[in-house]
Tab-separated table of C-alpha atoms in Angstrom:
chain	number	residue	atom	x	y	z
X	1	LEU	CA	0.022	-0.041	0.035
X	2	THR	CA	1.370	3.373	-1.031
X	3	GLY	CA	-0.614	6.458	-0.433
X	4	THR	CA	-0.158	10.306	-0.634
X	5	ILE	CA	-1.235	12.290	2.419
X	6	GLN	CA	-2.464	15.867	1.822
X	7	THR	CA	-2.859	16.858	5.525
X	8	CYS	CA	-1.436	16.174	8.916
X	9	ILE	CA	-2.786	13.009	10.558
X	10	THR	CA	-3.833	14.257	13.966
X	11	GLY	CA	-3.674	11.449	16.435
X	12	ALA	CA	-5.918	10.734	19.383
X	13	SER	CA	-5.264	8.920	22.682
X	14	ASN	CA	-5.330	5.120	22.760
X	15	ILE	CA	-5.159	4.745	19.014
X	16	LEU	CA	-3.005	2.401	16.906
X	17	PHE	CA	-1.657	3.220	13.492
X	18	THR	CA	-0.217	0.035	11.890
X	19	GLY	CA	0.923	-0.889	8.469
X	20	ASP	CA	1.872	-4.007	6.876
X	21	GLY	CA	5.623	-3.603	7.274
X	22	ARG	CA	8.071	-0.799	6.308
X	23	TYR	CA	8.448	-2.042	2.698
X	24	ASN	CA	4.736	-2.607	2.185
X	25	THR	CA	3.033	0.465	3.583
X	26	ILE	CA	4.476	3.777	2.508
X	27	LEU	CA	2.816	7.078	3.382
X	28	LYS	CA	4.145	9.932	1.194
X	29	VAL	CA	3.672	13.575	2.126
X	30	GLY	CA	1.884	15.535	-0.602
X	31	ALA	CA	3.518	18.437	-2.299
X	32	ASN	CA	3.593	21.792	-0.541
X	33	LEU	CA	2.250	20.384	2.688
X	34	ASP	CA	3.228	22.690	5.502
X	35	ALA	CA	2.589	20.116	8.283
X	36	ASN	CA	3.847	16.951	9.861
X	37	MET	CA	2.701	13.573	8.672
X	38	PHE	CA	1.615	12.563	12.298
X	39	GLY	CA	0.938	15.047	14.993
X	40	PHE	CA	0.096	14.188	18.745
X	41	LEU	CA	-0.762	17.041	21.209
X	42	THR	CA	-1.202	16.022	24.855
X	43	LYS	CA	-2.206	12.471	23.736
X	44	THR	CA	-1.552	9.295	25.677
X	45	GLY	CA	-1.412	5.564	25.000
X	46	TRP	CA	-0.998	5.734	21.210
X	47	GLN	CA	1.214	3.563	18.824
X	48	ILE	CA	2.637	3.815	15.314
X	49	ARG	CA	4.249	0.725	13.829
X	50	ASP	CA	5.249	-1.174	10.647
X	51	LEU	CA	5.225	1.546	8.128
X	52	THR	CA	7.271	3.992	6.236
X	53	ILE	CA	6.854	7.922	6.026
X	54	ASP	CA	8.383	9.532	2.955
X	55	GLY	CA	8.566	13.306	3.467
X	56	ASN	CA	8.840	14.143	-0.222
X	57	LYS	CA	11.155	16.938	0.452
X	58	ALA	CA	11.950	17.541	-3.189
X	59	ASN	CA	8.430	18.919	-3.543
X	60	ASN	CA	8.195	20.772	-0.158
X	61	ALA	CA	10.065	23.922	0.825
X	62	ASP	CA	11.483	24.365	4.316
X	63	GLY	CA	9.200	26.588	6.368
X	64	GLY	CA	11.887	27.200	8.982
X	65	ILE	CA	9.933	26.049	12.114
X	66	ASP	CA	11.207	23.207	14.338
X	67	GLY	CA	8.521	20.614	14.979
X	68	ASN	CA	6.793	21.229	11.671
X	69	GLN	CA	7.197	19.500	8.297
X	70	GLY	CA	8.515	16.345	9.954
X	71	GLY	CA	7.541	12.742	10.014
X	72	ILE	CA	6.163	12.204	13.625
X	73	TYR	CA	5.749	14.980	16.103
X	74	ALA	CA	4.464	14.446	19.606
X	75	THR	CA	4.361	17.201	22.320
X	76	ALA	CA	3.215	16.902	25.973
X	77	SER	CA	2.343	13.237	25.266
X	78	ASP	CA	3.212	10.021	27.168
X	79	TYR	CA	2.859	6.258	27.382
X	80	PHE	CA	3.272	5.793	23.672
X	81	ASN	CA	5.187	3.411	21.361
X	82	ILE	CA	6.802	4.030	17.938
X	83	GLU	CA	8.056	0.720	16.615
X	84	ASP	CA	9.457	-0.595	13.276
X	85	VAL	CA	8.958	2.547	11.322
X	86	GLU	CA	11.079	4.223	8.709
X	87	VAL	CA	11.093	8.027	8.269
X	88	LYS	CA	12.975	9.486	5.279
X	89	ASN	CA	13.358	12.507	3.062
X	90	VAL	CA	11.530	15.043	5.283
X	91	GLU	CA	12.250	18.759	5.338
X	92	ARG	CA	12.887	19.039	9.081
X	93	GLU	CA	12.914	16.460	11.939
X	94	GLY	CA	12.240	12.829	11.296
X	95	ILE	CA	10.908	12.129	14.700
X	96	TYR	CA	10.479	14.914	17.326
X	97	LEU	CA	9.402	13.995	20.854
X	98	SER	CA	8.863	17.351	22.656
X	99	ASN	CA	8.150	17.482	26.410
X	100	SER	CA	7.061	13.880	26.265
X	101	GLY	CA	7.942	10.724	28.133
X	102	ASN	CA	7.242	7.213	29.536
X	103	SER	CA	7.556	5.964	25.961
X	104	LEU	CA	9.314	3.573	23.708
X	105	LEU	CA	11.046	4.243	20.365
X	106	GLU	CA	12.332	0.919	18.958
X	107	ASN	CA	13.836	-0.291	15.606
X	108	ALA	CA	13.176	3.112	13.899
X	109	ILE	CA	15.214	3.926	10.805
X	110	VAL	CA	15.567	7.601	10.195
X	111	HIS	CA	17.514	8.974	7.175
X	112	ASP	CA	17.974	11.808	4.779
X	113	CYS	CA	16.172	14.379	6.854
X	114	ASP	CA	17.311	17.967	6.282
X	115	HIS	CA	17.541	18.644	10.087
X	116	ASN	CA	17.832	16.251	13.040
X	117	GLY	CA	16.971	12.633	12.519
X	118	ILE	CA	15.502	12.177	16.033
X	119	ILE	CA	14.944	14.710	18.707
X	120	ALA	CA	14.021	13.440	22.233
X	121	ASP	CA	13.147	16.179	24.689
X	122	MET	CA	12.118	13.852	27.445
X	123	LEU	CA	9.989	14.356	30.621
X	124	GLY	CA	9.780	10.795	31.829
X	125	THR	CA	11.497	7.432	31.457
X	126	THR	CA	12.039	6.944	27.725
X	127	ASP	CA	13.791	3.995	25.942
X	128	ILE	CA	15.340	4.389	22.467
X	129	VAL	CA	16.215	0.902	21.419
X	130	SER	CA	18.031	-0.400	18.351
X	131	CYS	CA	17.377	2.613	16.130
X	132	GLN	CA	19.302	3.804	13.057
X	133	SER	CA	19.655	7.435	12.171
X	134	TYR	CA	21.883	8.401	9.303
X	135	SER	CA	22.583	10.894	6.588
X	136	ASN	CA	20.733	13.671	8.305
X	137	GLY	CA	21.482	17.426	7.857
X	138	VAL	CA	22.038	18.012	11.664
X	139	SER	CA	22.470	15.133	14.235
X	140	GLY	CA	21.405	11.652	14.249
X	141	LEU	CA	19.989	11.780	17.801
X	142	ASP	CA	19.484	14.971	19.955
X	143	ILE	CA	18.502	14.370	23.614
X	144	SER	CA	17.526	16.792	26.362
X	145	THR	CA	15.590	16.110	29.561
X	146	ASP	CA	13.928	17.989	32.428
X	147	PRO	CA	16.727	19.026	34.762
X	148	ILE	CA	14.753	18.395	37.933
X	149	LEU	CA	12.646	15.234	37.447
X	150	PRO	CA	14.411	11.917	38.590
X	151	PHE	CA	13.432	9.680	35.734
X	152	ARG	CA	16.206	7.801	33.983
X	153	ASN	CA	16.369	7.495	30.203
X	154	HIS	CA	18.142	4.821	28.059
X	155	VAL	CA	19.555	4.664	24.497
X	156	ILE	CA	20.206	0.990	23.962
X	157	GLY	CA	22.133	-0.194	20.907
X	158	GLY	CA	21.644	1.497	17.522
X	159	ILE	CA	23.866	3.109	14.964
X	160	TYR	CA	24.094	6.811	14.267
X	161	ARG	CA	26.293	7.583	11.239
X	162	ASN	CA	27.150	9.972	8.517
X	163	ASN	CA	25.173	12.891	9.984
X	164	VAL	CA	26.453	16.359	9.124
X	165	GLN	CA	26.900	17.500	12.779
X	166	PHE	CA	26.905	14.832	15.623
X	167	GLY	CA	26.010	11.227	15.720
X	168	VAL	CA	24.498	11.599	19.273
X	169	ARG	CA	24.188	14.999	21.055
X	170	VAL	CA	23.105	15.162	24.695
X	171	SER	CA	22.498	18.719	25.902
X	172	LYS	CA	21.170	20.097	29.183
X	173	ALA	CA	20.164	16.568	30.176
X	174	ARG	CA	20.241	14.413	33.348
X	175	HIS	CA	20.074	10.773	34.014
X	176	VAL	CA	20.746	9.366	30.589
X	177	ASP	CA	22.434	6.033	29.919
X	178	LEU	CA	23.881	5.298	26.431
X	179	LEU	CA	24.505	1.498	26.279
X	180	GLY	CA	26.184	-0.127	23.317
X	181	VAL	CA	25.497	2.765	20.978
X	182	THR	CA	27.576	3.293	17.783
X	183	ALA	CA	28.510	6.675	16.300
X	184	GLU	CA	30.523	6.542	13.105
X	185	VAL	CA	31.709	8.929	10.382
X	186	ASN	CA	29.777	11.968	11.720
X	187	GLY	CA	30.653	15.616	11.724
X	188	ASN	CA	31.589	16.308	8.060
X	189	ASN	CA	30.532	19.927	8.728
X	190	GLY	CA	32.776	21.729	6.213
X	191	ALA	CA	35.432	23.888	7.863
X	192	SER	CA	34.065	23.124	11.438
X	193	PRO	CA	34.214	19.347	11.817
X	194	LEU	CA	32.261	17.842	14.636
X	195	ASP	CA	32.033	14.694	16.851
X	196	GLY	CA	30.595	11.291	17.311
X	197	PHE	CA	29.202	11.789	20.871
X	198	CYS	CA	28.806	15.395	22.146
X	199	ILE	CA	27.764	15.783	25.841
X	200	LEU	CA	27.110	19.371	26.847
X	201	ASP	CA	25.953	20.971	30.117
X	202	SER	CA	24.634	17.641	31.415
X	203	ASP	CA	24.706	15.667	34.722
X	204	ASP	CA	24.743	11.997	35.424
X	205	ILE	CA	25.447	10.666	31.901
X	206	SER	CA	26.864	7.227	31.210
X	207	LEU	CA	28.379	5.839	28.008
X	208	ILE	CA	28.824	2.099	28.442
X	209	GLY	CA	30.068	-0.259	25.800
X	210	CYS	CA	29.709	2.502	23.065
X	211	ASP	CA	31.717	2.646	19.838
X	212	SER	CA	32.715	5.881	18.282
X	213	ARG	CA	34.959	5.640	15.039
X	214	GLU	CA	35.942	7.693	12.051
X	215	ASN	CA	34.199	10.783	13.083
X	216	TYR	CA	35.615	14.127	11.712
X	217	ARG	CA	36.623	15.531	15.033
X	218	ALA	CA	36.448	13.798	18.505
X	219	GLY	CA	35.023	10.471	19.223
X	220	ILE	CA	33.511	11.734	22.492
X	221	ILE	CA	33.487	15.274	23.738
X	222	ALA	CA	32.157	16.418	27.090
X	223	ASP	CA	31.952	20.045	28.179
X	224	GLY	CA	30.269	21.811	31.124
X	225	CYS	CA	29.250	18.380	32.572
X	226	THR	CA	29.273	16.694	35.990
X	227	ARG	CA	29.139	12.974	36.833
X	228	ILE	CA	30.130	11.600	33.392
X	229	LYS	CA	30.898	7.868	33.166
X	230	ILE	CA	32.656	6.458	30.158
């Protein structure tokens, strides 16, 4: 099944969007659509799985607003799952989780997005498991968290490669574990090469069993941080 979508699919709580597999169900953004493919605002208990989102960026101009013209956007939402999806060719972020938490992102493949592949701005325990994010215009994965809340967040496995800026960027975050994550061949940012893992202004961050190789500047850089375990 391949279909062209001409408006944002606005999600509800406790709803399941499922396809017949990434290679069998492909939803393509229509031309000149100034919206996300899926949008969830203050919704809970929803799921997206087994499908592909094609952002059709060749026929859409960048409107310059983060959280718009992406694949999946969730804000102030929780207890949701995104599994076995592919997001590609979008004008801005592939998957953007804003002020959301208590969720699972697993086996997602995100690539050829003009901005970040995945942004996770988390307000509750979130697990990002076995994802791939590559060939994006900014970073493969960008993580931030609430500085006060005690929840612990995990990035488990996955490969982040060939992104223009960072493979994985953790900024103004707390209580994040990166376990067995690979960042490779990132940071080909012209005259200002960048890093595989970049940890900025964060506290209580662990990198355990991670692999950083062939990046254009540092494999791992940490600046303005406390309680970093590598």
